[in-house]
Short mmCIF file of C-alpha atoms in Angstrom, two decimals:
data_model
loop_
_atom_site.label_atom_id
_atom_site.label_comp_id
_atom_site.label_asym_id
_atom_site.label_seq_id
_atom_site.Cartn_x
_atom_site.Cartn_y
_atom_site.Cartn_z
CA MET A 1433 -0.02 -0.10 -0.12
CA ASN A 1434 2.86 2.49 0.91
CA LYS A 1435 4.61 1.79 -2.22
CA MET A 1436 1.39 2.12 -4.27
CA LEU A 1437 0.82 5.59 -2.65
CA MET A 1438 4.37 6.60 -3.38
CA THR A 1439 3.98 5.60 -7.12
CA LEU A 1440 0.74 7.35 -7.27
CA ALA A 1441 2.29 10.71 -5.74
CA SER A 1442 5.26 10.64 -8.30
CA GLY A 1443 2.87 9.84 -11.20
CA ALA A 1444 0.67 12.69 -10.27
CA ALA A 1445 3.75 14.96 -9.98
CA ARG A 1446 4.78 13.93 -13.53
CA LEU A 1447 1.32 14.30 -14.96
CA LEU A 1448 -0.39 17.13 -13.45
CA PRO A 1449 0.28 20.72 -14.88
CA MET A 1450 1.99 23.17 -12.50
CA TRP A 1451 -1.36 25.18 -12.03
CA VAL A 1452 -3.00 22.16 -10.54
CA LYS A 1453 -0.23 21.33 -8.21
CA ARG A 1454 -0.25 24.99 -6.99
CA LEU A 1455 -3.99 24.70 -6.47
CA ILE A 1456 -3.48 21.75 -4.23
CA TYR A 1457 -1.20 23.81 -2.20
CA ARG A 1458 -3.50 26.61 -1.85
CA LEU A 1459 -6.24 24.29 -0.55
CA PRO A 1460 -5.01 23.79 2.94
CA TRP A 1461 -7.38 20.83 3.91
CA LEU A 1462 -6.44 18.94 0.55
CA ALA A 1463 -2.58 19.61 0.95
CA SER A 1464 -2.78 18.59 4.60
CA CYS A 1465 -4.56 15.29 3.81
CA ILE A 1466 -2.16 14.44 0.91
CA ARG A 1467 0.80 15.20 3.05
CA GLY A 1468 -0.42 13.20 6.16
CA ASN A 1469 -0.91 10.21 4.03
CA LEU A 1470 2.34 10.69 2.22
CA ASN A 1471 4.09 11.06 5.59
CA ARG A 1472 2.58 7.57 6.55
CA ALA A 1473 3.70 6.07 3.46
CA VAL A 1474 7.35 7.18 3.17
CA PRO A 1475 10.29 5.76 4.90
CA SER A 1476 11.95 7.71 7.65
CA GLY A 1477 15.47 9.15 7.59
CA LEU A 1478 17.46 9.76 4.16
CA THR A 1479 16.36 7.42 1.30
CA GLN A 1480 17.86 7.50 -2.29
CA VAL A 1481 15.15 8.41 -4.61
CA GLU A 1482 14.37 9.27 -8.21
CA VAL A 1483 13.02 12.69 -8.81
CA ALA A 1484 9.52 12.44 -10.33
CA ALA A 1485 9.20 15.76 -11.97
CA GLY A 1486 10.56 19.10 -12.74
CA GLY A 1487 14.02 20.01 -14.01
CA LEU A 1488 15.78 17.24 -12.16
CA ALA A 1489 13.20 14.51 -13.26
CA GLY A 1490 15.06 11.19 -13.48
CA MET A 1491 18.05 12.28 -11.44
CA ARG A 1492 18.74 10.80 -7.89
CA LEU A 1493 18.89 12.25 -4.64
CA TYR A 1494 19.28 11.35 -0.96
CA LEU A 1495 16.10 12.89 0.60
CA ASP A 1496 14.25 12.81 3.98
CA LEU A 1497 10.87 12.24 2.22
CA LYS A 1498 8.99 13.24 5.34
CA SER A 1499 10.11 16.94 5.14
CA GLU A 1500 11.63 17.13 1.57
CA LYS A 1501 8.68 15.96 -0.58
CA ASP A 1502 8.96 19.07 -2.84
CA TYR A 1503 12.37 18.04 -4.08
CA TRP A 1504 11.26 14.44 -4.78
CA LEU A 1505 8.22 15.73 -6.61
CA GLY A 1506 9.76 18.44 -8.42
CA THR A 1507 7.71 21.04 -7.05
CA TYR A 1508 10.47 23.11 -5.23
CA GLU A 1509 10.95 26.67 -6.54
CA PRO A 1510 9.39 26.05 -10.11
CA GLU A 1511 10.01 29.62 -11.16
CA LEU A 1512 13.75 29.52 -10.41
CA GLN A 1513 13.77 26.04 -12.14
CA LYS A 1514 12.24 27.51 -15.16
CA GLY A 1515 14.50 30.42 -15.13
CA ILE A 1516 17.78 28.23 -14.70
CA LEU A 1517 16.82 25.94 -17.61
CA GLU A 1518 16.00 29.04 -19.94
CA LEU A 1519 18.88 31.21 -19.18
CA VAL A 1520 21.61 29.05 -18.26
CA LYS A 1521 23.51 27.75 -21.31
CA PRO A 1522 26.09 24.98 -22.02
CA GLY A 1523 29.62 26.05 -21.32
CA MET A 1524 28.67 28.62 -18.73
CA VAL A 1525 30.38 28.91 -15.23
CA ALA A 1526 27.47 29.08 -12.64
CA TYR A 1527 27.72 29.78 -8.90
CA ASP A 1528 25.09 28.44 -6.34
CA LEU A 1529 25.57 30.33 -3.09
CA GLY A 1530 23.95 28.49 -0.21
CA ALA A 1531 23.70 25.28 -2.18
CA ASN A 1532 22.16 23.52 0.71
CA ILE A 1533 21.84 19.73 -0.39
CA GLY A 1534 22.42 20.57 -4.03
CA TYR A 1535 18.99 20.72 -5.83
CA MET A 1536 19.87 23.71 -7.79
CA SER A 1537 23.41 23.01 -8.05
CA LEU A 1538 22.40 19.76 -9.95
CA LEU A 1539 20.02 21.71 -12.02
CA LEU A 1540 22.83 24.10 -12.92
CA ALA A 1541 24.99 21.36 -13.75
CA LYS A 1542 22.31 19.72 -16.11
CA ALA A 1543 22.05 23.25 -17.79
CA VAL A 1544 25.93 23.90 -18.09
CA GLU A 1545 26.38 20.45 -19.46
CA SER A 1546 29.98 18.90 -19.62
CA THR A 1547 31.46 21.87 -20.93
CA GLY A 1548 30.45 24.02 -18.10
CA SER A 1549 31.07 24.19 -14.30
CA VAL A 1550 29.28 24.82 -11.24
CA TYR A 1551 30.73 26.18 -7.96
CA ALA A 1552 28.47 25.21 -5.12
CA PHE A 1553 29.06 27.11 -1.82
CA GLU A 1554 27.62 25.62 1.24
CA ALA A 1555 28.78 26.46 4.84
CA PHE A 1556 26.89 24.08 7.02
CA PRO A 1557 28.72 20.80 7.22
CA GLN A 1558 25.80 18.54 7.30
CA ASN A 1559 24.48 20.03 4.26
CA ALA A 1560 27.90 19.93 2.29
CA ARG A 1561 28.13 16.24 3.02
CA ARG A 1562 24.60 15.68 1.51
CA LEU A 1563 25.43 17.97 -1.39
CA ALA A 1564 28.58 15.84 -2.07
CA GLN A 1565 26.61 12.73 -1.88
CA ASN A 1566 23.90 13.93 -4.29
CA VAL A 1567 26.53 15.29 -6.68
CA ALA A 1568 28.49 11.86 -6.62
CA LEU A 1569 25.08 9.90 -6.83
CA ASN A 1570 24.68 11.57 -10.39
CA GLY A 1571 28.13 11.31 -11.49
CA LEU A 1572 28.72 15.18 -11.63
CA GLN A 1573 31.88 15.44 -9.28
CA GLN A 1574 33.81 16.76 -12.36
CA ARG A 1575 31.29 19.45 -13.15
CA VAL A 1576 30.35 20.70 -9.71
CA LYS A 1577 33.09 22.07 -7.43
CA ILE A 1578 31.75 22.15 -3.83
CA VAL A 1579 33.30 24.97 -1.69
CA GLU A 1580 32.62 24.47 2.16
CA ALA A 1581 32.38 28.14 2.81
CA ALA A 1582 29.87 30.91 3.17
CA VAL A 1583 29.48 33.79 0.99
CA SER A 1584 29.08 37.26 2.24
CA ASP A 1585 29.51 40.95 1.19
CA ARG A 1586 31.60 41.46 4.02
CA SER A 1587 35.33 40.27 4.85
CA SER A 1588 34.74 40.41 8.59
CA PRO A 1589 33.64 37.55 10.69
CA LEU A 1590 29.76 36.99 10.94
CA ARG A 1591 27.56 35.06 13.25
CA PHE A 1592 25.98 32.11 11.48
#
């Protein structure tokens, strides 16, 4: 039953247009019902999954599906995903400042293709480890350079 619900959710993410997905988020009772059922169906902790839809469809990520469903279903930052895929071209050099676990870094890597490169800055060690795992899982270590540091407009120490 759990596997069937996960398959249904990933299929819906692939097939439903973005306006329908946004409508679901705008109906709190429906979003809560779907989220609650999915939370009961998905495994706990980090799980390797295939992204169902969006710019990373088909790529693999290590995700906590209880709290990171939007990455898995491809609904994370749809306007930013669209902008990256429209504006970033093969051969470019791209920077992801605050790369977190690498969703946008991987999207940038996909857009710049093998002739480009991505510099992914992430200061939080736990996120940097997951970023490295997700980059390696997709075989993009040559294209994505991980910099374990924060980026700021100041050279003085900042409280993080």
